[in-house]
Backbone as JSON Lines, residues from 0, in Angstrom:
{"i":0,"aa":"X","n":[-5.8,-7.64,17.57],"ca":[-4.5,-7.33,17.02],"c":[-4.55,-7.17,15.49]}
{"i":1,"aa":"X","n":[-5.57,-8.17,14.64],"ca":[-5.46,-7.84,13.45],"c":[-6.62,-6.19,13.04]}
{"i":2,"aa":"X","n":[-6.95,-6.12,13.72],"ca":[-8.0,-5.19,13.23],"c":[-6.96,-3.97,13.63]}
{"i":3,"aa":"X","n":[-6.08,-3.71,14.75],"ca":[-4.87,-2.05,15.02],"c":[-3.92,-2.72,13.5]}
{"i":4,"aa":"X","n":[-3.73,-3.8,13.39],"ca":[-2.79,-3.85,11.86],"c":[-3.33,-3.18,10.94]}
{"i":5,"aa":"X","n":[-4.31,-3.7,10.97],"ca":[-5.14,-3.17,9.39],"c":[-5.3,-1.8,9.64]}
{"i":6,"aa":"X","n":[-5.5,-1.25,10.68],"ca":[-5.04,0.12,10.91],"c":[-4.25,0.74,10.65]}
{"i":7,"aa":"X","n":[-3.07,0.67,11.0],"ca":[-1.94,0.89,10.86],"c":[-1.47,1.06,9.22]}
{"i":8,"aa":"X","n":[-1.7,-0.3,8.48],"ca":[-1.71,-0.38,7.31],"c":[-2.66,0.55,6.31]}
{"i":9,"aa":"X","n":[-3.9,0.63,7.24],"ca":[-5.07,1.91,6.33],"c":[-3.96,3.12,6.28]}
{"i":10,"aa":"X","n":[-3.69,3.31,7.52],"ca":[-2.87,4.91,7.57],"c":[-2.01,5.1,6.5]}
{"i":11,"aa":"X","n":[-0.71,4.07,6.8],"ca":[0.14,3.64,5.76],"c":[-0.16,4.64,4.64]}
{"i":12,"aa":"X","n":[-1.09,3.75,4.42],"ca":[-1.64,3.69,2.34],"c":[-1.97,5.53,2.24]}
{"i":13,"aa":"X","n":[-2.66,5.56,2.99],"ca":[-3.2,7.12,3.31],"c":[-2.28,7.77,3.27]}
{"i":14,"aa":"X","n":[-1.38,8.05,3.9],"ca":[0.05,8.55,3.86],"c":[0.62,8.18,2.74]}
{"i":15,"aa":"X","n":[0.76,7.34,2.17],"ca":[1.41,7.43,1.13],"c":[0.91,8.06,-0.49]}
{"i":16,"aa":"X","n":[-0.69,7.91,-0.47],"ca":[-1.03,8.48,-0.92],"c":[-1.32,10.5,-1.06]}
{"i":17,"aa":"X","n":[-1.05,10.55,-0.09],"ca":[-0.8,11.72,0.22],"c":[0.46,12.56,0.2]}
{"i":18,"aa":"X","n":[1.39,11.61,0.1],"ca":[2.91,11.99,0.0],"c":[3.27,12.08,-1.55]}
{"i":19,"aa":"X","n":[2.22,11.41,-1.86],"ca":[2.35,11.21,-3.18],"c":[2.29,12.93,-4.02]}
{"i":20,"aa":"X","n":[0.59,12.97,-3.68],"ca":[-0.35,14.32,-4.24],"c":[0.79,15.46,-3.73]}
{"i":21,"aa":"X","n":[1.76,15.42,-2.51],"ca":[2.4,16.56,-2.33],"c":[3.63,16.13,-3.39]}
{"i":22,"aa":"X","n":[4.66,15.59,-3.4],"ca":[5.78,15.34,-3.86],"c":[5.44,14.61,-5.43]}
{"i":23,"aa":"X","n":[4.84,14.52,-6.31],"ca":[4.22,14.17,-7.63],"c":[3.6,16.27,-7.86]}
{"i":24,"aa":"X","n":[3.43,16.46,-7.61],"ca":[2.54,17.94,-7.71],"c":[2.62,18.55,-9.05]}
{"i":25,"aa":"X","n":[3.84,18.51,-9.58],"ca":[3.97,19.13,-10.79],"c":[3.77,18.48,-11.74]}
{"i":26,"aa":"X","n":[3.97,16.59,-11.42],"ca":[3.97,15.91,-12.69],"c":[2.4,15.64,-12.71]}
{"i":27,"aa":"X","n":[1.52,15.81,-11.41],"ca":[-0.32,15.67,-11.59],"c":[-0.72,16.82,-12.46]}
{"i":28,"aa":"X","n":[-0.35,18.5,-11.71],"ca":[-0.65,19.31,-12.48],"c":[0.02,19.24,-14.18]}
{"i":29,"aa":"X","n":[1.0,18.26,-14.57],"ca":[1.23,18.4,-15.88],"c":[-0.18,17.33,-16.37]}
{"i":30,"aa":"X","n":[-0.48,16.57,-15.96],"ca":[-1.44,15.31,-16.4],"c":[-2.99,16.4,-16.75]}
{"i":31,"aa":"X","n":[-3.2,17.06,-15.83],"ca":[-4.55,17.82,-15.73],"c":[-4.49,19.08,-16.75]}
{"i":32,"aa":"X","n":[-2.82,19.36,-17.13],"ca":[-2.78,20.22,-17.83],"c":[-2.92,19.7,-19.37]}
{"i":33,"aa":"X","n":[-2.45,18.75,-19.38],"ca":[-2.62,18.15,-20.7],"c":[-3.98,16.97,-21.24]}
{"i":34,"aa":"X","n":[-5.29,17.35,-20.23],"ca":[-6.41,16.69,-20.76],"c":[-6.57,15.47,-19.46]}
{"i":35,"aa":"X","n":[-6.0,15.0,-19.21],"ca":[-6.18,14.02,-18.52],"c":[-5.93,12.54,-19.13]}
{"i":36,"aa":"X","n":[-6.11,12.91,-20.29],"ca":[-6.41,11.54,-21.27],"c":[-5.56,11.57,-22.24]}
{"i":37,"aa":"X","n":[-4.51,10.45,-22.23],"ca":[-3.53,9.76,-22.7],"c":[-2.4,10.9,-22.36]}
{"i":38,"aa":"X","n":[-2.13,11.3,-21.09],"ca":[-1.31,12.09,-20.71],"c":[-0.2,11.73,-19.7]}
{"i":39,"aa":"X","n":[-0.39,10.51,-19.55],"ca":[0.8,9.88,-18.76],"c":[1.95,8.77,-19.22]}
{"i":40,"aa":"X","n":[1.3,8.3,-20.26],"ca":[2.39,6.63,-20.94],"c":[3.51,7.28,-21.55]}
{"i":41,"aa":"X","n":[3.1,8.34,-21.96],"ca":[4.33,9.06,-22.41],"c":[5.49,9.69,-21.6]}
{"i":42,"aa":"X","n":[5.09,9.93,-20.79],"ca":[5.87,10.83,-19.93],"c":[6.76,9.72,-18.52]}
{"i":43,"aa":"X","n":[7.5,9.41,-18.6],"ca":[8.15,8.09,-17.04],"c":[8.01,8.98,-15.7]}
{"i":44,"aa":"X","n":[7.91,10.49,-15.67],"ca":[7.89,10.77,-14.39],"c":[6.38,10.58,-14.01]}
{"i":45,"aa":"X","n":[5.37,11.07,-14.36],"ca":[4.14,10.86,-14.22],"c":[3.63,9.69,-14.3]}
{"i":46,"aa":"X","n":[4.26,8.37,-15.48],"ca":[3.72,7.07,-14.31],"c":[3.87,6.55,-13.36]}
{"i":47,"aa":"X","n":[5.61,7.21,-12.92],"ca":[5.92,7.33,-11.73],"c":[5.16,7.75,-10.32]}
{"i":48,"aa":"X","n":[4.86,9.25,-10.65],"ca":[3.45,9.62,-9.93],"c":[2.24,9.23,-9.62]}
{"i":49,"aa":"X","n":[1.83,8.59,-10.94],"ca":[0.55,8.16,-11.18],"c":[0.72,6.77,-10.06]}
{"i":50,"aa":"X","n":[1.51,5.6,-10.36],"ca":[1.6,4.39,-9.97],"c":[1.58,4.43,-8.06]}
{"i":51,"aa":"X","n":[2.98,5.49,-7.79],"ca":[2.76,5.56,-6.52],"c":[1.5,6.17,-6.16]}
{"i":52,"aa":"X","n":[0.87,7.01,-6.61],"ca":[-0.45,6.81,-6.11],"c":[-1.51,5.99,-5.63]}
{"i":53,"aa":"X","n":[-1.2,5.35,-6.76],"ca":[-2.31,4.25,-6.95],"c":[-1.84,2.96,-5.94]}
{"i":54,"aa":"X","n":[-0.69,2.64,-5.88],"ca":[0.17,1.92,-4.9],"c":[-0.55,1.97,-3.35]}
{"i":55,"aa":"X","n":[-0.7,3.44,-2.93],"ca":[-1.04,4.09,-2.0],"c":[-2.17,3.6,-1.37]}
{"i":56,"aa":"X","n":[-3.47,3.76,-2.9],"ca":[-4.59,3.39,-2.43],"c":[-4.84,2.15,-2.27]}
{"i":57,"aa":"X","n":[-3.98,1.02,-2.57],"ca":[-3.93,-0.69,-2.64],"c":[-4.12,-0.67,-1.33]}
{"i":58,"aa":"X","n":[-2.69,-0.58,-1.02],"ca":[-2.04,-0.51,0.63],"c":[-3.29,-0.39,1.17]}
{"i":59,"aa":"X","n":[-4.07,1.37,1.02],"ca":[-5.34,1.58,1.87],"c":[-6.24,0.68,2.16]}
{"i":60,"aa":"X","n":[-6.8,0.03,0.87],"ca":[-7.79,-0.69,0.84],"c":[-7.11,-1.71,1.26]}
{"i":61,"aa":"X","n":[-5.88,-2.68,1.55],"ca":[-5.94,-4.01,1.92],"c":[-6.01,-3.62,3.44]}
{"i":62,"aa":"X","n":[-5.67,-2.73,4.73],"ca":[-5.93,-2.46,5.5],"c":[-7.36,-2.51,5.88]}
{"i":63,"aa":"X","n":[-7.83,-1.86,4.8],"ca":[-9.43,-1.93,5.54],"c":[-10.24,-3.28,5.12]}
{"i":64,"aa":"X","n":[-9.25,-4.19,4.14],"ca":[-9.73,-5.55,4.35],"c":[-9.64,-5.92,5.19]}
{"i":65,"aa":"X","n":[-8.49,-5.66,5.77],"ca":[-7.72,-6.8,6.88],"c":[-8.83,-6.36,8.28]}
{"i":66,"aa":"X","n":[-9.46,-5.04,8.45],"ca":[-10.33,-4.34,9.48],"c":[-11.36,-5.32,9.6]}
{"i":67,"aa":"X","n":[-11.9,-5.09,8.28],"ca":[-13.25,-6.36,8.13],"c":[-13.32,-7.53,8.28]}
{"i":68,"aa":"X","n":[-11.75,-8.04,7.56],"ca":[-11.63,-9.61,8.36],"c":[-11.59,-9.69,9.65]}
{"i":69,"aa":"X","n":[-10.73,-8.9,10.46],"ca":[-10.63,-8.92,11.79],"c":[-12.12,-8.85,12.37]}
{"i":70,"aa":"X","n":[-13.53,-8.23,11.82],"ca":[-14.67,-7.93,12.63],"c":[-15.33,-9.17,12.42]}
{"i":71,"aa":"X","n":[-15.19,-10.25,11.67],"ca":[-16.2,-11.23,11.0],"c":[-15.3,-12.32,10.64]}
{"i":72,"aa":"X","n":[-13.96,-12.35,11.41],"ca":[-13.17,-13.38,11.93],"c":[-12.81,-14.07,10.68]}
{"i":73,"aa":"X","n":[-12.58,-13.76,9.83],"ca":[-11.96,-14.41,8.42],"c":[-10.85,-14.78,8.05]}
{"i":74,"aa":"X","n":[-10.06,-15.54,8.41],"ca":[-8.73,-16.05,8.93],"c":[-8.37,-15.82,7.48]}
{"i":75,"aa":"X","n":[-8.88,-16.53,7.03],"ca":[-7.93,-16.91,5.22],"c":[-7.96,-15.49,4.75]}
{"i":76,"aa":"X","n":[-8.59,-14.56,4.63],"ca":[-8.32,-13.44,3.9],"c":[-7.07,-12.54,4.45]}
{"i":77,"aa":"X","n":[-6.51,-12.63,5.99],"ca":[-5.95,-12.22,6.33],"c":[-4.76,-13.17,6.04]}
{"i":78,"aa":"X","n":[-4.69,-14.17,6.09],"ca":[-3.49,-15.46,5.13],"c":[-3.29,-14.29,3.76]}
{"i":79,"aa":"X","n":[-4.41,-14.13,3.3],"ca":[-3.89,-13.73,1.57],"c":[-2.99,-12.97,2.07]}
{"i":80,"aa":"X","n":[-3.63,-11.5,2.57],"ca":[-3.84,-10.25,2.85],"c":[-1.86,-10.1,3.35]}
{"i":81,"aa":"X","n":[-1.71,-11.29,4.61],"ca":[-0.4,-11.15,5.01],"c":[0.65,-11.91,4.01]}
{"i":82,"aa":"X","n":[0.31,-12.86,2.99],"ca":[1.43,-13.13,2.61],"c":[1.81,-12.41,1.08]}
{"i":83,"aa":"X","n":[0.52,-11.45,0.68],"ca":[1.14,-10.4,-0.43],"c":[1.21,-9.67,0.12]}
{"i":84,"aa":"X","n":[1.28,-9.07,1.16],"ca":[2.22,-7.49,2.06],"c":[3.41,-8.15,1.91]}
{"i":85,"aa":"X","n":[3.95,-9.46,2.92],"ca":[5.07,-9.81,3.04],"c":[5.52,-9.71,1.43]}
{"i":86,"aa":"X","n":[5.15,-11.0,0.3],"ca":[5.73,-10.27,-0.55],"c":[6.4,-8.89,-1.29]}
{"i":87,"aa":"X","n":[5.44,-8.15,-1.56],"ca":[5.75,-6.83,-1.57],"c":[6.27,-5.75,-0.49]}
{"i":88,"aa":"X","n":[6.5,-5.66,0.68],"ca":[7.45,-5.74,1.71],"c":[8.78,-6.21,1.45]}
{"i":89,"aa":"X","n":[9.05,-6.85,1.0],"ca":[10.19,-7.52,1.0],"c":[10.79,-7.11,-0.3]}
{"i":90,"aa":"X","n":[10.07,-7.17,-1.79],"ca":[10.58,-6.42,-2.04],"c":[11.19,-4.98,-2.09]}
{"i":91,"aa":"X","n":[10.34,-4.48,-1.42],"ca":[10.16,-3.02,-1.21],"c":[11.59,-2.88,-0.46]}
{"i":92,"aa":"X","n":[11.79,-3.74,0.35],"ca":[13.04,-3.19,2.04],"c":[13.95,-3.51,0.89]}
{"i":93,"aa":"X","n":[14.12,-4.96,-0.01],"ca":[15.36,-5.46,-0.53],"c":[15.89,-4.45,-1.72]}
{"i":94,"aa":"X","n":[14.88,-3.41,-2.46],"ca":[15.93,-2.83,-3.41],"c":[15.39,-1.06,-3.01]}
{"i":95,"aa":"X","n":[14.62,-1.01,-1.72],"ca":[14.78,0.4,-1.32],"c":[15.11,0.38,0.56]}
{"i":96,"aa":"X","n":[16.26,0.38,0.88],"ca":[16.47,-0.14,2.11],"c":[16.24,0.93,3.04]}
{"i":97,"aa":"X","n":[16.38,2.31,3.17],"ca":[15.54,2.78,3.83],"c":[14.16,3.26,3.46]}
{"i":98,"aa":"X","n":[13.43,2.44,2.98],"ca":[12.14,2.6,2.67],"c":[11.16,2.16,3.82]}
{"i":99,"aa":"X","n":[10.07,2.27,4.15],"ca":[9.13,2.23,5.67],"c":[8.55,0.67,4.82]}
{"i":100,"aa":"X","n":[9.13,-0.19,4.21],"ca":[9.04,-1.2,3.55],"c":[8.94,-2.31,4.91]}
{"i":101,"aa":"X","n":[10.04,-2.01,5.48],"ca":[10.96,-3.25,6.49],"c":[9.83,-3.43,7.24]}
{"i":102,"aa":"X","n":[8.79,-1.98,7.79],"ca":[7.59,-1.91,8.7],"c":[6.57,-3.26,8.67]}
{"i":103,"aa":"X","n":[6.37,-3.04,7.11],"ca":[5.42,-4.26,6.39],"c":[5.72,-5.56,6.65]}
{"i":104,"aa":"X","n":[7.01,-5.83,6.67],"ca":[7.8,-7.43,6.7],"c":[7.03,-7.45,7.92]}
{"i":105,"aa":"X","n":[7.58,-6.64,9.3],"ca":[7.16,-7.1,10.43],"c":[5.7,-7.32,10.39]}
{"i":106,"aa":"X","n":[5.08,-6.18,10.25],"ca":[3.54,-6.17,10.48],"c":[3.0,-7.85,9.65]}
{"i":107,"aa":"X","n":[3.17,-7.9,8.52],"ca":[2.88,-9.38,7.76],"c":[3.11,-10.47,8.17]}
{"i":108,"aa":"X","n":[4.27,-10.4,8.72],"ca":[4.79,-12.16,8.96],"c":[3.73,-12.14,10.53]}
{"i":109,"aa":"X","n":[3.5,-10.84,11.41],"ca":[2.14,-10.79,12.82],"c":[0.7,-11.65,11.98]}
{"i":110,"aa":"X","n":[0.47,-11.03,10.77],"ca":[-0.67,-11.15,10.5],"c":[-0.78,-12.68,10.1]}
{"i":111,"aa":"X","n":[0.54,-13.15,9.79],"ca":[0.31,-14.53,9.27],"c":[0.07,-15.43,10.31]}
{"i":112,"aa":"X","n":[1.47,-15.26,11.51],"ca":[1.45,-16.15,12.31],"c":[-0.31,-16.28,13.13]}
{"i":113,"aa":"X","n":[-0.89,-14.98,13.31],"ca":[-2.0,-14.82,14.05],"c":[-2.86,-15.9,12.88]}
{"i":114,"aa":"X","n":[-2.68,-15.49,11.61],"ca":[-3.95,-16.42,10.62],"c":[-3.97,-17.53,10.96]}
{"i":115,"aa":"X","n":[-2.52,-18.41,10.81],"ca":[-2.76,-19.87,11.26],"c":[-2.11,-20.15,12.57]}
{"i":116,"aa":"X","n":[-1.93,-19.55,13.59],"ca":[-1.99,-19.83,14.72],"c":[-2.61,-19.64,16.06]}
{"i":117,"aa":"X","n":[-3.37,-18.45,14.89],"ca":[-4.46,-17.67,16.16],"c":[-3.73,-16.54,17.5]}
């Protein structure tokens, strides 16, 4: 069960990173247009862009933690793993309410109960 979460959660991140590169498009191509370098602090839509990106790839990679814990049975990393999703989940649902946020609450509070209850 934790290893289809961390799945689920890889996709997630993937998707969001990808939603990103489509819907950011103009504010990346402004970043690449202007050097790459020191082309975003200035600008709020592009750290906007930039951040959800990067957001994206977190998400990714804690999924494919949570994969690895699940293969080599690592309870506590999946403790971390579920109670900063839940955090950030929660914020996410509480000040963007239809956001795919609420998904996370559920999926997290699975991953916890499974950490310390098996």
């Amino acid at each position: 069960m934790i290893s289809i979460i961390g799945f689920i959660v890889l996709v997630g991140g993937i998707g969001h990173v990808i939603t990103g590169l489509v819907i950011f498009r103009p504010q990346l191509t402004a970043i690449v247009s202007d050097g790459v370098i020191n082309a975003v602090l200035p600008h709020f839509d592009r750290r906007a862009a930039l951040w959800f990106i990067l957001f994206g790839v977190m998400v990714a990679m804690t999924g494919h933690l949570l994969i690895h814990a699940a293969a080599v049975g690592d309870l506590a990393s999946v403790r971390i793993a579920g109670w900063y999703l839940l955090g950030v989940s929660s914020v996410g649902t509480l000040t963007q309410t239809r956001s795919p946020s609420s998904l996370l609450v559920v999926l997290s509070l699975v991953l916890l109960g499974l950490s310390y209850f098996g």
